[in-house]
Short mmCIF file of C-alpha atoms and ligand atoms in Angstrom, two decimals:
data_model
loop_
_atom_site.label_atom_id
_atom_site.label_comp_id
_atom_site.label_asym_id
_atom_site.label_seq_id
_atom_site.Cartn_x
_atom_site.Cartn_y
_atom_site.Cartn_z
CA MET A 11 76.10 145.09 79.38
CA ASN A 12 75.79 141.55 80.71
CA ILE A 13 77.54 139.90 83.59
CA VAL A 14 79.27 136.68 82.59
CA TYR A 15 81.02 133.98 84.59
CA LEU A 16 84.59 133.12 83.67
CA ASN A 17 86.79 130.83 85.75
CA GLY A 18 85.40 131.70 89.15
CA VAL A 19 84.77 135.40 88.52
CA PHE A 20 81.57 137.30 87.66
CA LEU A 21 82.46 140.24 85.41
CA PRO A 22 81.08 142.40 82.58
CA ASP A 23 81.14 140.61 79.19
CA THR A 24 83.32 143.40 77.74
CA GLU A 25 86.04 142.54 80.26
CA ALA A 26 86.04 138.74 79.85
CA ARG A 27 89.18 137.39 78.14
CA ILE A 28 90.14 133.87 77.05
CA SER A 29 93.55 132.78 75.75
CA VAL A 30 94.00 132.29 71.99
CA PHE A 31 95.55 128.94 72.94
CA ASP A 32 92.41 127.75 74.65
CA ARG A 33 91.63 124.30 73.26
CA GLY A 34 87.96 125.20 72.96
CA PHE A 35 88.97 127.86 70.41
CA LEU A 36 91.69 125.87 68.62
CA PHE A 37 90.05 122.43 68.49
CA GLY A 38 86.46 122.78 69.64
CA ASP A 39 87.75 120.70 72.57
CA SER A 40 84.87 121.60 74.86
CA VAL A 41 81.34 120.71 75.89
CA TYR A 42 78.34 122.89 76.65
CA GLU A 43 74.78 123.17 77.91
CA VAL A 44 71.93 125.60 77.20
CA ILE A 45 69.54 125.82 80.17
CA PRO A 46 66.37 127.89 80.33
CA PHE A 47 65.54 129.82 83.48
CA TYR A 48 61.99 131.18 83.91
CA GLN A 49 61.29 133.80 86.56
CA GLY A 50 64.84 133.18 87.69
CA ARG A 51 64.36 129.42 88.22
CA GLY A 52 66.08 126.68 86.26
CA PHE A 53 63.86 124.43 84.15
CA ARG A 54 65.06 120.81 84.37
CA LEU A 55 68.37 122.11 85.74
CA GLU A 56 69.26 118.82 87.38
CA GLN A 57 68.80 116.91 84.11
CA HIS A 58 71.00 119.42 82.26
CA LEU A 59 73.71 119.07 84.91
CA GLN A 60 73.53 115.28 84.66
CA ARG A 61 74.05 115.51 80.92
CA LEU A 62 76.94 117.93 81.49
CA GLN A 63 78.56 115.28 83.71
CA HIS A 64 78.03 112.70 80.95
CA SER A 65 79.71 114.95 78.36
CA LEU A 66 82.61 115.88 80.67
CA ARG A 67 83.26 112.24 81.57
CA ALA A 68 83.06 111.14 77.93
CA VAL A 69 85.76 113.60 76.84
CA ARG A 70 87.77 113.26 80.08
CA ILE A 71 87.58 116.90 81.14
CA HIS A 72 87.87 116.90 84.91
CA CYS A 73 85.85 119.72 86.39
CA GLU A 74 83.75 119.59 89.52
CA LEU A 75 82.05 122.79 90.58
CA ASP A 76 78.84 123.78 92.33
CA TRP A 77 77.19 124.25 88.97
CA ALA A 78 73.72 125.01 90.27
CA ASP A 79 75.05 127.71 92.64
CA ILE A 80 77.17 129.32 89.93
CA LEU A 81 74.35 129.41 87.38
CA GLN A 82 71.81 130.66 89.91
CA ALA A 83 74.19 133.45 90.95
CA LEU A 84 74.76 134.36 87.29
CA VAL A 85 71.04 134.54 86.62
CA THR A 86 70.50 136.70 89.72
CA GLN A 87 73.32 139.05 88.69
CA ASN A 88 71.60 139.44 85.31
CA GLY A 89 68.33 140.43 86.90
CA GLY A 90 66.60 137.03 87.04
CA GLY A 91 63.51 136.74 84.84
CA ASN A 92 63.42 134.62 81.70
CA LEU A 93 66.93 133.81 80.54
CA SER A 94 68.73 131.03 78.78
CA VAL A 95 72.12 130.24 80.28
CA TYR A 96 74.91 129.06 78.01
CA LEU A 97 77.62 127.12 79.87
CA GLN A 98 80.81 125.96 78.17
CA VAL A 99 83.65 123.97 79.68
CA SER A 100 86.76 123.65 77.56
CA ARG A 101 89.78 121.51 78.33
CA GLY A 102 91.76 124.71 78.89
CA ASP A 103 94.94 126.33 77.67
CA THR A 104 98.46 124.88 77.45
CA GLY A 105 100.09 127.95 75.87
CA GLU A 106 100.71 126.07 72.61
CA ARG A 107 98.84 124.17 69.92
CA SER A 108 99.19 120.44 70.31
CA HIS A 109 96.58 117.76 69.66
CA ALA A 110 97.74 115.76 72.67
CA PHE A 111 96.57 116.86 76.09
CA ASP A 112 97.62 116.41 79.69
CA GLU A 113 95.09 114.54 81.79
CA ILE A 114 95.35 117.17 84.50
CA MET A 115 94.55 120.61 83.14
CA ALA A 116 92.71 123.66 84.42
CA PRO A 117 89.51 123.81 82.33
CA THR A 118 88.08 127.09 81.09
CA VAL A 119 84.57 127.56 82.44
CA PHE A 120 82.47 130.24 80.81
CA ALA A 121 78.77 131.06 81.17
CA PHE A 122 76.53 133.87 80.00
CA CYS A 123 72.78 134.63 79.82
CA GLN A 124 70.49 135.71 77.02
CA PRO A 125 66.87 136.86 77.40
CA ILE A 126 64.24 134.38 76.21
CA ARG A 127 60.51 134.52 75.76
CA ASP A 128 58.43 132.60 78.26
CA ILE A 129 57.03 130.20 75.65
CA TYR A 130 54.69 128.67 78.22
CA GLN A 131 52.94 131.98 78.90
CA ALA A 132 52.35 132.48 75.18
CA GLY A 133 50.38 129.25 74.69
CA PRO A 134 50.11 126.89 71.71
CA ASP A 135 48.38 129.33 69.34
CA LEU A 136 51.46 131.53 69.31
CA VAL A 137 53.84 128.68 68.46
CA GLU A 138 55.07 129.05 64.89
CA PRO A 139 54.99 125.68 63.10
CA VAL A 140 58.13 125.05 61.06
CA ARG A 141 59.21 123.61 57.75
CA ALA A 142 62.16 121.20 57.62
CA ILE A 143 64.38 119.54 55.08
CA VAL A 144 66.11 116.18 55.32
CA THR A 145 69.88 116.03 54.88
CA ALA A 146 72.71 113.55 55.32
CA ASP A 147 73.99 113.39 58.90
CA MET A 148 77.61 114.46 58.55
CA ARG A 149 78.45 114.49 62.24
CA GLY A 150 80.85 112.18 64.04
CA HIS A 151 80.02 109.05 65.97
CA ARG A 152 79.46 110.47 69.46
CA CYS A 153 76.39 112.66 69.06
CA ASP A 154 75.44 111.81 72.66
CA ILE A 155 78.20 114.19 73.79
CA LYS A 156 77.09 117.83 73.79
CA SER A 157 80.26 119.03 72.13
CA THR A 158 80.92 122.50 70.74
CA CYS A 159 82.18 120.88 67.48
CA LEU A 160 79.04 122.05 65.68
CA GLN A 161 80.29 122.76 62.16
CA PRO A 162 78.33 119.89 60.52
CA ASN A 163 75.17 121.06 62.32
CA ILE A 164 75.54 124.69 61.25
CA MET A 165 76.33 123.80 57.63
CA VAL A 166 73.13 121.78 57.18
CA LEU A 167 71.07 124.32 59.12
CA GLN A 168 72.29 126.94 56.68
CA GLN A 169 71.23 124.67 53.82
CA ALA A 170 67.77 124.43 55.40
CA ARG A 171 67.54 128.20 55.75
CA ALA A 172 68.53 128.69 52.12
CA GLN A 173 65.51 126.53 51.24
CA GLY A 174 63.13 128.49 53.48
CA ALA A 175 63.14 125.85 56.24
CA ALA A 176 63.93 126.25 59.93
CA GLU A 177 65.47 122.84 60.67
CA ALA A 178 67.39 120.06 58.93
CA LEU A 179 66.42 116.54 59.97
CA GLN A 180 69.39 114.27 59.56
CA LEU A 181 69.58 110.83 58.00
CA ARG A 182 72.32 108.30 58.77
CA ASN A 183 72.51 104.83 57.22
CA GLY A 184 68.92 105.20 56.05
CA LEU A 185 67.61 106.14 59.51
CA LEU A 186 66.56 109.50 60.89
CA THR A 187 68.61 110.74 63.81
CA GLU A 188 67.60 114.26 64.90
CA GLY A 189 67.60 117.93 63.94
CA THR A 190 70.65 120.19 64.08
CA SER A 191 69.61 121.41 67.54
CA SER A 192 66.52 119.38 68.30
CA ASN A 193 65.20 115.85 68.78
CA LEU A 194 62.68 114.39 66.35
CA TYR A 195 59.29 112.69 66.78
CA ILE A 196 56.68 111.41 64.43
CA VAL A 197 53.11 110.57 65.41
CA ARG A 198 51.26 107.74 63.72
CA GLN A 199 47.89 106.45 64.88
CA ASN A 200 48.23 108.43 68.13
CA VAL A 201 51.56 106.83 69.03
CA ILE A 202 54.61 109.08 69.50
CA CYS A 203 57.65 107.54 67.81
CA THR A 204 61.17 108.85 68.35
CA PRO A 205 64.64 107.49 67.52
CA ARG A 206 66.10 105.49 70.40
CA LEU A 207 68.91 106.86 72.55
CA GLY A 208 72.45 105.92 71.61
CA SER A 209 75.56 107.51 70.17
CA ASP A 210 73.66 108.76 67.07
CA ILE A 211 71.59 111.34 68.95
CA LEU A 212 71.79 113.72 71.86
CA GLY A 213 69.78 112.61 74.88
CA GLY A 214 67.61 115.72 74.89
CA VAL A 215 66.35 116.98 78.23
CA THR A 216 63.12 117.98 76.50
CA ARG A 217 62.89 114.54 74.86
CA GLN A 218 63.06 112.98 78.30
CA LEU A 219 60.24 115.25 79.49
CA VAL A 220 58.09 114.44 76.44
CA LEU A 221 58.39 110.74 77.24
CA GLU A 222 57.83 111.29 80.98
CA LEU A 223 54.65 113.27 80.31
CA ALA A 224 53.45 110.72 77.75
CA ASP A 225 54.03 107.96 80.30
CA ARG A 226 52.17 109.86 83.01
CA GLU A 227 49.20 110.59 80.74
CA GLY A 228 48.98 107.12 79.24
CA ILE A 229 49.93 108.37 75.76
CA GLN A 230 51.65 105.58 73.88
CA TYR A 231 55.21 106.06 72.69
CA GLN A 232 57.92 104.00 71.03
CA GLU A 233 61.67 104.54 70.80
CA ILE A 234 62.36 102.98 67.42
CA ASP A 235 64.14 103.27 64.08
CA LEU A 236 62.47 105.72 61.70
CA ASP A 237 63.11 106.19 58.01
CA TYR A 238 62.34 108.85 55.42
CA GLU A 239 59.13 107.21 54.15
CA GLN A 240 57.74 106.95 57.69
CA LEU A 241 58.54 110.61 58.22
CA LEU A 242 56.63 111.75 55.14
CA ALA A 243 53.70 109.43 55.90
CA ALA A 244 53.41 110.58 59.55
CA ASP A 245 50.21 112.11 60.91
CA GLU A 246 52.33 114.64 62.80
CA VAL A 247 56.02 115.52 63.04
CA TRP A 248 57.55 117.41 65.98
CA ILE A 249 60.93 118.62 67.09
CA SER A 250 61.94 119.53 70.64
CA SER A 251 64.61 121.49 72.44
CA SER A 252 65.02 123.25 75.77
CA THR A 253 64.26 126.81 74.71
CA ARG A 254 61.47 125.85 72.26
CA ALA A 255 59.77 122.91 74.01
CA VAL A 256 57.86 120.94 71.34
CA VAL A 257 57.33 122.51 67.93
CA PRO A 258 55.16 121.12 65.12
CA VAL A 259 56.76 120.50 61.72
CA ILE A 260 54.14 120.95 59.02
CA GLU A 261 56.23 120.41 55.90
CA VAL A 262 59.26 118.27 55.06
CA ASP A 263 61.15 118.67 51.78
CA GLY A 264 58.20 120.62 50.42
CA GLU A 265 55.72 117.80 51.25
CA ARG A 266 52.84 118.53 53.58
CA ILE A 267 52.79 116.52 56.82
CA GLY A 268 49.32 115.26 57.80
CA THR A 269 46.81 118.08 57.37
CA GLY A 270 49.56 120.67 57.05
CA GLN A 271 48.50 122.13 60.42
CA PRO A 272 49.81 121.51 63.96
CA GLY A 273 48.25 118.21 65.02
CA PRO A 274 46.00 117.36 67.99
CA LEU A 275 48.59 115.24 69.83
CA TRP A 276 51.15 118.04 69.54
CA ARG A 277 48.60 120.45 71.01
CA ARG A 278 47.94 118.07 73.89
CA MET A 279 51.67 117.61 74.57
CA TYR A 280 52.25 121.37 74.47
CA GLN A 281 49.42 121.85 76.94
CA LEU A 282 51.05 119.25 79.23
CA PHE A 283 54.29 121.23 79.05
CA ILE A 284 52.41 124.40 80.01
CA GLU A 285 50.84 122.64 83.00
CA PHE A 286 54.17 121.13 84.04
CA HIS A 287 55.81 124.54 83.83
CA HIS A 288 52.98 126.17 85.76
CA ALA A 289 53.26 123.58 88.55
CA LEU A 290 56.98 124.29 88.82
CA MET A 291 56.59 128.05 88.90
CA THR A 292 53.86 127.97 91.50
CA GLY A 293 55.79 125.57 93.72
CA GLN A 294 53.35 122.69 93.23
CA SER A 295 56.18 120.51 91.97
CA LYS A 296 59.73 120.14 93.31
CA ASP A 297 61.21 119.27 89.92
CA VAL A 298 63.43 122.09 88.65
N1 PLP B 324 69.78 117.40 69.56
C1 PLP B 324 70.77 118.28 69.34
C2 PLP B 324 71.80 117.97 68.30
C3 PLP B 324 70.82 119.49 70.05
O1 PLP B 324 71.80 120.36 69.83
C4 PLP B 324 69.79 119.75 71.00
C5 PLP B 324 69.79 120.99 71.76
O2 PLP B 324 70.54 121.90 71.53
C6 PLP B 324 68.78 118.81 71.19
C7 PLP B 324 68.81 117.63 70.47
C8 PLP B 324 67.68 119.05 72.19
O3 PLP B 324 68.21 118.89 73.49
P1 PLP B 324 67.52 119.59 74.74
O4 PLP B 324 66.10 119.18 74.75
O5 PLP B 324 68.28 119.05 75.89
O6 PLP B 324 67.70 121.07 74.57
#
């Protein structure tokens, strides 16, 4: 049994109840975050909470809470350790189904934890490279909002899985955007290239860290438009997300990428993540 957080109360998951008229359930009218905690400490927590504020503001859900305190208490109540915290804020419940909403509503705030592996302890040799397919991006026009309206993402992910792939890289107006739950990078001639921020992609917290680490280490990067041909011709392809860090993609649409093995720049970036994580956990860095 897990302890979850629901509207100000910590309680067993089996006892948590949400109204059938909650707009998160009826309309997907809600936003969310997934935040890893290692040894009970949030990893890039502040950046996740900043993005939560961005999503809440964008959809005009008014909710100000001591997020860090709530999530830390939830993690502690679930025994600390290595956990990913899912946090969802929906616009709330009006006791009826109506598209229109009142500006002032009591949002539904729900959070729970799931155990995760400490990927940084495992090291790069234990990272499973993945295969991907490329599909049309069928999502709406505000992909910068971390909304729970994920049906287009799950449909194309399912298509990828049916083809023996682990991720679908999405293409919109001839340009690559991102994966269904990850940001995308290609490496060519030792330069990391990734689609620029905007309403076509989610501003990934891991993406931000990749670019910060590249900057710090003098690794060149570009935020630019990328198309299908550039993807297939890349030396390396990576995806990134909070619970997986950076993962090498070794095959796209059945075509081998580079040597067909995780590339040297990926290995270097993964090692930088491990060192960054280690510095956090041992208190050598204040960033959490
Ligand atoms: N892009 C999409 C569509 C996502 O859903 C996610 C994470 O779930 C990401 C990118 C990666 O974001 P982050 O690094 O903040 O986990």
